[in-house]
Structure formats: C-alpha cells, structure tokens
Amino acid sequence: MAVEHKLIFAGTMGAGKTTAIAAISEIAPVSTEVQNTDTQTHAKATTTAALDYGEVTLANGDKLRLYGTPGQERFDFMWKILGAGALGVVILIDNSRTDPLDDLRRYLASFADVVRGYRAVVGIGHTETHPQPDLNQFHLLADSMNLQVPMFSVDVRRRDDVLLLLDVLFHQIEQDVQMADRANDLETAQ
Amino acid sequence: MDKHSYSVTTVGLNAHDETIVRSVLNLIEGSTRDKWEYTESFQADLVLCDPEAALTRIAIKQFQETGRPVCVAVLKSGQTRSTLTHFIHFPVRASEIIGVLDNAADEIEHPLGKVDSSFEESPQIHGELPVPDELQDKRTISDLLMAFARRRRDEKAAWQINLDGKCIYVFEPERTFASSIELNAQRLNDLASATKAPALRRVGGIVAKGLRKELAPRPIDELLWNLGLNQEQRALLPALANAKQIRLQRWPDFGRLGARKSHFAFAALLTRTPQALEAIPALTGQPQSEVYAFLNACALCNLLEYTTEHDTGGTDSGHMIKVQPSRWSGLVRIMRSALGMETRAA
C-alpha cells in the first residue's frame, strides 16, 4: 500500500515557500490565496491564507507531499499541526525583512522538537543584497536556544539551492540510520 | 653606469598572452638599459596592459594622481591605445619592448606629469603605516587571512598580501578579499603550500577604491575554505596533526561555499558527536584525502573543535535511535531519484 510522506516549508510571507515548492513539485503548486492585509511589512498583493501544496510521486508508489505553511502570524496555529509526523521542515528566512533574527526565533521555537530530532534545515534568502545579520548571528541565536540546525545562504529561485536544503535533510536521516545500525551492531556483539 | 631596478607587471591580459609577454621579458634580460623584474603585484613601476580592461582604468587613474605606474598598452589588431602614451603591438617583439622599457625608465625617474609630492610622501599611499600586532609575523597566507577574519574594525582599510609575487587584497571593515588574477586550483595550491612568509602592506586610497569597485570582493572565509580544500597533497594542516577527537561546531554554509558530495556526509556525522580522526573515513565511506581536505577547510574557517586526547565517552557509541534502517535508507534513495538528485555513494 502506498505511503504518504510529508515535507513542510515554513517561513514568513515572501520568504520563498511557494517558489521552493514549485521548484520541485511535479504538479503546479496549489495555493490558497487571499488579499494581503499586511502591505506595510510586505508589498505582495496576495498571500497564502491556508497553505501551498505540491507533490512528488516516488518510484515505489509512495507520495511525497509538500506543504507550505501560511506566512502571516495569525495562521501560526497551523504550523505545529502541519509539522506533526513530517519527514522534515525547511524553514525559509528573508534577510531583507526588518528583524529576520526574530523571525527565525519564532520558527525555531515552534519547531523545536523537529530541530532536536535533526529534521530541520534553514535557508536564508537575500543575503547578497542584505548581508546583515550574517549567518554567524543566526547560529548564535540558535545556540542561545540550545538548538543546533544546519543553515545556508540560498536563493530558492534556483532549483539547486532548494535541492541543497533537501539533501541536507536526507543526509540527516541517513546519519540516523547509520547510527542506529552501529548501535544495533554493538548490542548484538555484546 | 649603474643599472636601476624596476618592477613590471601585466594587467588585463589573458593567461596565454601573459605567458608570452613574460617569456619575452625573460628573453630580453640584460638587453635593457636597466633591470626589470616581473611581479604580480599591482603596485609595480610599469604595467603592460590591455587598454580595454577594467583594471587598466585603475592603473591609469593612479598614474594620473601619483605618477606611478607607467602604463603601456599592449595592442591587438583593432585596439586603440586610449589615453595611454606608451604602447607596443601584439605579438610582442623583443626590440619593441626593449625600446618601450628604456623610455619608460626615463619617465619613472623623471615623471612628465604632475606628481603630488605630499601624496607621494604620504605613508598611506606607500603603505608605510605600521602593521598592527595581530597581523604581524604570520608564517602562512592562511594564518594572515584568519587574523583578518578575526579582526573587528569600523575604519575602512585595504591591504595587499604579497606571496611570491602573487597578490591578494583584503578590505576592512567588510572582511572581504579580491584578487586581480584568477584563483584556480593550481594557484590556490601554490598559495596554500608556499614556504615563504607573506608580505603585508597597506594600500593607498585611490587604488583601494578602484580595487573595491573593479574586483567584486568576496567574504574572506570563501578564500580560506578553498585554501583548505587545496592544501598540497591533501595533507592535514599542522594545527590538526595532534587532533584525536574532532567535532564540527556547525554546518559550513554550503549555499555560498559550495560542497562536494562527501561534505554532506562529513557534516552530518561530525555535528552530532565527536569522532576519532582515524575513524572518519570508515564511518563515511570516503577516502582519507577527502576527509583531510574537508577538515582543513573547516579548521581555516574556525568551524572545528578538537581535542588532543581520546575522550572515551565521546565517540559514537550507545546512541540508540528507534529507526527502521532498511525502510529509511531505501526511502531516501527513492526520494533522491525522484527529485533528480544523485544517489548517495555506498
């Protein structure tokens, strides 16, 4: 029977969630959009109200379902709901926003369990045009929250950058597999 | 009559043309009135330049302000010498270059244009400002770049690092670098394995401004990363020679630095728990040379933690994860395939 796997793309409005999903989805992403009521912080005409959806069909018949969380804070109750049981979470940060460190802090707090389980990765966009805060400051923020998460400068308009983020997640999963194998071998040997 | 010694460099020529020009300079050694020595430093006495190159504009501007360097256009078919008064034609002939060097030597000794002597005497232009303590006595270019990476300055400054005639420019407070020559793998290897200590000097305002504008500086850690990856014979850096347990503080920024396939496996392993150095190749299925290159790059970018004693409790043991190994490893392979990513090497 085909199994469904879930991958979450989280981030503020305009961080590139829809773009990232579109880069890898085999279907045109489905977006539920409404008028952007927060034009003071972002000039987009529309924003995702509930979520973006894309999918990839795997060779064994399983489905990889891609969900983009709504960016506006009033929908943040959905983040944890969507994150439950997910393969991993890709957190996208827009470094051109007023306080990207605070943005990351909120997402790390919401997905702390996922981060501790080595199932999260952070992509920070617009670093070429907005080099501050730099990556070191983002890492220091995570350290202050007793969390460690891979973070990278990316441009999600480039498919390779989206694949980089997913490849890191996959390597984290493979690392778990290898560590479990070694632990099992150790147990067997004892 | 005593021979004077002058330095000559090329600007804006492609690698092939530069090689030819340098060959001719070697050929005519002893035939010119004065002694000419080739350098890769931008601040030579004379530059042989492509009149259309961006860096030539910087050289001309500096000449107009300070009387140095004398600029000689190397003209190919269809090119004009622009504002340059000295020129030779490509393909370069020995007789032509001897003539232009002898004439240029006169101009170096007796500048035709107005030379602002106060500018000339300013230590800021000649780089005679003292080098700060934390930048002194560095044995390798990597050590010097790491010192720049650690410095926190608000004031603008530009520096030239000269290593065997190869020049790297560093800019503060941005902590960026630029090079007027392409830093390919061979050049990086040469820089990383040089035995001579690098020479450091301050770069004057006009040149610094021009270099910042024309050379598109990049963050210093990008150069440190590539120096680390291109150490000669992939040997481990001396600082890591006694390392027993190694851990990575954080994943390197692969989005900006780039990454080989093996780097993902190294980072995933070493960010979890400290590992014995000798165990890493077997744990990742990668050759020792790849391990060392990655560790060198991480060390130069200050991403590594290591101990020189074995920590019996620190290695990867007893970490129990409730995972169904066969299910997940197969699934990751299938997902990579569906996304068009390379499958992980076994």
PDB file of C-alpha atoms in Angstrom, chain A residues 3 5 24 56-60 62 64 87 117-119 127-128 134-136 139-140 143 148-154 158-159 161 163-164 166-168 170-184 186-187, chain B residues 152 175 218 222 247-256 259 261 264-265 267-269 271-273 275 283-284 316-329 331-342 344:
ATOM      1  CA  VAL A   3       2.659   5.505   1.958  1.00  0.00           C
ATOM      2  CA  HIS A   5       5.346  11.334   3.395  1.00  0.00           C
ATOM      3  CA  ILE A  24      10.445  20.514  -7.041  1.00  0.00           C
ATOM      4  CA  VAL A  56       6.234  14.245  -5.938  1.00  0.00           C
ATOM      5  CA  THR A  57       5.407  10.658  -6.833  1.00  0.00           C
ATOM      6  CA  LEU A  58       8.094   8.198  -5.818  1.00  0.00           C
ATOM      7  CA  ALA A  59       9.141   5.148  -7.799  1.00  0.00           C
ATOM      8  CA  ASN A  60       7.673   2.754  -5.225  1.00  0.00           C
ATOM      9  CA  ASP A  62       4.631   6.471  -2.284  1.00  0.00           C
ATOM     10  CA  LEU A  64       5.959  12.977  -1.053  1.00  0.00           C
ATOM     11  CA  LEU A  87       9.687  13.897   7.277  1.00  0.00           C
ATOM     12  CA  GLY A 117      15.294  15.403  16.060  1.00  0.00           C
ATOM     13  CA  TYR A 118      17.672  16.585  13.310  1.00  0.00           C
ATOM     14  CA  ARG A 119      14.797  17.007  10.898  1.00  0.00           C
ATOM     15  CA  THR A 127      21.928  37.577   1.832  1.00  0.00           C
ATOM     16  CA  GLU A 128      23.739  39.058  -1.187  1.00  0.00           C
ATOM     17  CA  ASP A 134      25.192  37.338   8.886  1.00  0.00           C
ATOM     18  CA  LEU A 135      24.987  33.589   9.277  1.00  0.00           C
ATOM     19  CA  ASN A 136      27.092  33.662  12.427  1.00  0.00           C
ATOM     20  CA  HIS A 139      23.829  30.433  14.595  1.00  0.00           C
ATOM     21  CA  LEU A 140      24.376  32.346  17.834  1.00  0.00           C
ATOM     22  CA  ASP A 143      22.874  28.372  20.281  1.00  0.00           C
ATOM     23  CA  GLN A 148      21.624  23.336  16.520  1.00  0.00           C
ATOM     24  CA  VAL A 149      20.299  23.400  12.972  1.00  0.00           C
ATOM     25  CA  PRO A 150      22.018  23.480   9.561  1.00  0.00           C
ATOM     26  CA  MET A 151      21.718  26.949   7.996  1.00  0.00           C
ATOM     27  CA  PHE A 152      22.624  28.071   4.495  1.00  0.00           C
ATOM     28  CA  SER A 153      22.538  31.169   2.288  1.00  0.00           C
ATOM     29  CA  VAL A 154      20.200  30.278  -0.548  1.00  0.00           C
ATOM     30  CA  ARG A 158      17.466  28.331  -8.072  1.00  0.00           C
ATOM     31  CA  ARG A 159      16.327  24.714  -8.005  1.00  0.00           C
ATOM     32  CA  ASP A 161      19.540  25.630  -3.780  1.00  0.00           C
ATOM     33  CA  LEU A 163      17.732  20.586  -3.557  1.00  0.00           C
ATOM     34  CA  LEU A 164      20.679  21.521  -1.326  1.00  0.00           C
ATOM     35  CA  LEU A 166      16.551  18.729   0.951  1.00  0.00           C
ATOM     36  CA  ASP A 167      19.865  16.905   0.519  1.00  0.00           C
ATOM     37  CA  VAL A 168      20.908  18.079   3.969  1.00  0.00           C
ATOM     38  CA  PHE A 170      18.251  13.390   3.645  1.00  0.00           C
ATOM     39  CA  HIS A 171      21.797  13.172   4.985  1.00  0.00           C
ATOM     40  CA  GLN A 172      20.463  13.774   8.487  1.00  0.00           C
ATOM     41  CA  ILE A 173      18.065  10.854   8.039  1.00  0.00           C
ATOM     42  CA  GLU A 174      20.840   8.659   6.671  1.00  0.00           C
ATOM     43  CA  GLN A 175      23.040   9.609   9.610  1.00  0.00           C
ATOM     44  CA  ASP A 176      20.292   8.387  11.958  1.00  0.00           C
ATOM     45  CA  VAL A 177      20.157   5.116  10.033  1.00  0.00           C
ATOM     46  CA  GLN A 178      23.905   4.617  10.270  1.00  0.00           C
ATOM     47  CA  MET A 179      23.989   5.438  13.960  1.00  0.00           C
ATOM     48  CA  ALA A 180      21.132   3.025  14.617  1.00  0.00           C
ATOM     49  CA  ASP A 181      22.927   0.314  12.630  1.00  0.00           C
ATOM     50  CA  ARG A 182      26.109   0.834  14.633  1.00  0.00           C
ATOM     51  CA  ALA A 183      24.197   0.794  17.899  1.00  0.00           C
ATOM     52  CA  ASN A 184      22.391  -2.380  16.872  1.00  0.00           C
ATOM     53  CA  LEU A 186      27.146  -3.039  19.231  1.00  0.00           C
ATOM     54  CA  GLU A 187      24.187  -4.511  21.050  1.00  0.00           C
TER      55      GLU A 187
ATOM     56  CA  ARG B 152      36.746  43.802  14.174  1.00  0.00           C
ATOM     57  CA  ARG B 175      36.422  41.427   5.803  1.00  0.00           C
ATOM     58  CA  ARG B 218      34.065  38.296  -1.691  1.00  0.00           C
ATOM     59  CA  GLU B 222      35.422  31.751   0.876  1.00  0.00           C
ATOM     60  CA  ARG B 247      33.660  17.762  16.108  1.00  0.00           C
ATOM     61  CA  LEU B 248      32.117  20.312  13.781  1.00  0.00           C
ATOM     62  CA  GLN B 249      30.561  23.320  15.537  1.00  0.00           C
ATOM     63  CA  ARG B 250      28.078  23.882  12.716  1.00  0.00           C
ATOM     64  CA  TRP B 251      27.453  23.009   9.095  1.00  0.00           C
ATOM     65  CA  PRO B 252      29.566  25.132   6.710  1.00  0.00           C
ATOM     66  CA  ASP B 253      27.466  27.469   4.569  1.00  0.00           C
ATOM     67  CA  PHE B 254      27.336  25.196   1.534  1.00  0.00           C
ATOM     68  CA  GLY B 255      24.901  27.577  -0.153  1.00  0.00           C
ATOM     69  CA  ARG B 256      27.703  30.080  -0.533  1.00  0.00           C
ATOM     70  CA  ALA B 259      30.116  21.491  -1.421  1.00  0.00           C
ATOM     71  CA  LYS B 261      29.027  15.153  -2.157  1.00  0.00           C
ATOM     72  CA  PHE B 264      27.358  16.426   3.399  1.00  0.00           C
ATOM     73  CA  ALA B 265      28.244  13.073   4.951  1.00  0.00           C
ATOM     74  CA  ALA B 267      28.981  17.441   8.264  1.00  0.00           C
ATOM     75  CA  ALA B 268      26.055  15.166   9.172  1.00  0.00           C
ATOM     76  CA  LEU B 269      28.431  12.908  11.141  1.00  0.00           C
ATOM     77  CA  THR B 271      27.917  17.853  14.004  1.00  0.00           C
ATOM     78  CA  ARG B 272      26.353  15.034  16.064  1.00  0.00           C
ATOM     79  CA  THR B 273      29.140  13.749  18.309  1.00  0.00           C
ATOM     80  CA  GLN B 275      34.655  11.356  16.267  1.00  0.00           C
ATOM     81  CA  LEU B 283      32.281   5.842   9.066  1.00  0.00           C
ATOM     82  CA  THR B 284      31.598   7.882   5.930  1.00  0.00           C
ATOM     83  CA  ASP B 316      29.780   7.404  18.524  1.00  0.00           C
ATOM     84  CA  SER B 317      28.640   4.572  20.743  1.00  0.00           C
ATOM     85  CA  GLY B 318      25.471   3.671  22.513  1.00  0.00           C
ATOM     86  CA  HIS B 319      23.373   6.217  20.658  1.00  0.00           C
ATOM     87  CA  MET B 320      20.072   4.386  20.370  1.00  0.00           C
ATOM     88  CA  ILE B 321      17.710   5.632  17.733  1.00  0.00           C
ATOM     89  CA  LYS B 322      14.403   3.901  17.144  1.00  0.00           C
ATOM     90  CA  VAL B 323      14.653   3.783  13.392  1.00  0.00           C
ATOM     91  CA  GLN B 324      13.716   1.154  10.881  1.00  0.00           C
ATOM     92  CA  PRO B 325      17.010   1.280   8.993  1.00  0.00           C
ATOM     93  CA  SER B 326      16.106  -0.683   5.911  1.00  0.00           C
ATOM     94  CA  ARG B 327      12.924   1.348   5.353  1.00  0.00           C
ATOM     95  CA  TRP B 328      14.522   4.782   5.665  1.00  0.00           C
ATOM     96  CA  SER B 329      17.706   4.183   3.733  1.00  0.00           C
ATOM     97  CA  LEU B 331      13.228   5.644   1.008  1.00  0.00           C
ATOM     98  CA  VAL B 332      15.902   8.359   0.915  1.00  0.00           C
ATOM     99  CA  ARG B 333      17.387   6.743  -2.178  1.00  0.00           C
ATOM    100  CA  ILE B 334      13.984   6.715  -3.873  1.00  0.00           C
ATOM    101  CA  MET B 335      13.296  10.344  -2.972  1.00  0.00           C
ATOM    102  CA  ARG B 336      16.672  11.472  -4.295  1.00  0.00           C
ATOM    103  CA  SER B 337      15.977   9.644  -7.503  1.00  0.00           C
ATOM    104  CA  ALA B 338      12.517  11.193  -7.868  1.00  0.00           C
ATOM    105  CA  LEU B 339      13.979  14.656  -7.378  1.00  0.00           C
ATOM    106  CA  GLY B 340      16.758  14.080  -9.889  1.00  0.00           C
ATOM    107  CA  MET B 341      19.490  14.179  -7.255  1.00  0.00           C
ATOM    108  CA  GLU B 342      22.498  11.865  -7.413  1.00  0.00           C
ATOM    109  CA  ARG B 344      24.490   8.756  -2.267  1.00  0.00           C
TER     110      ARG B 344
END
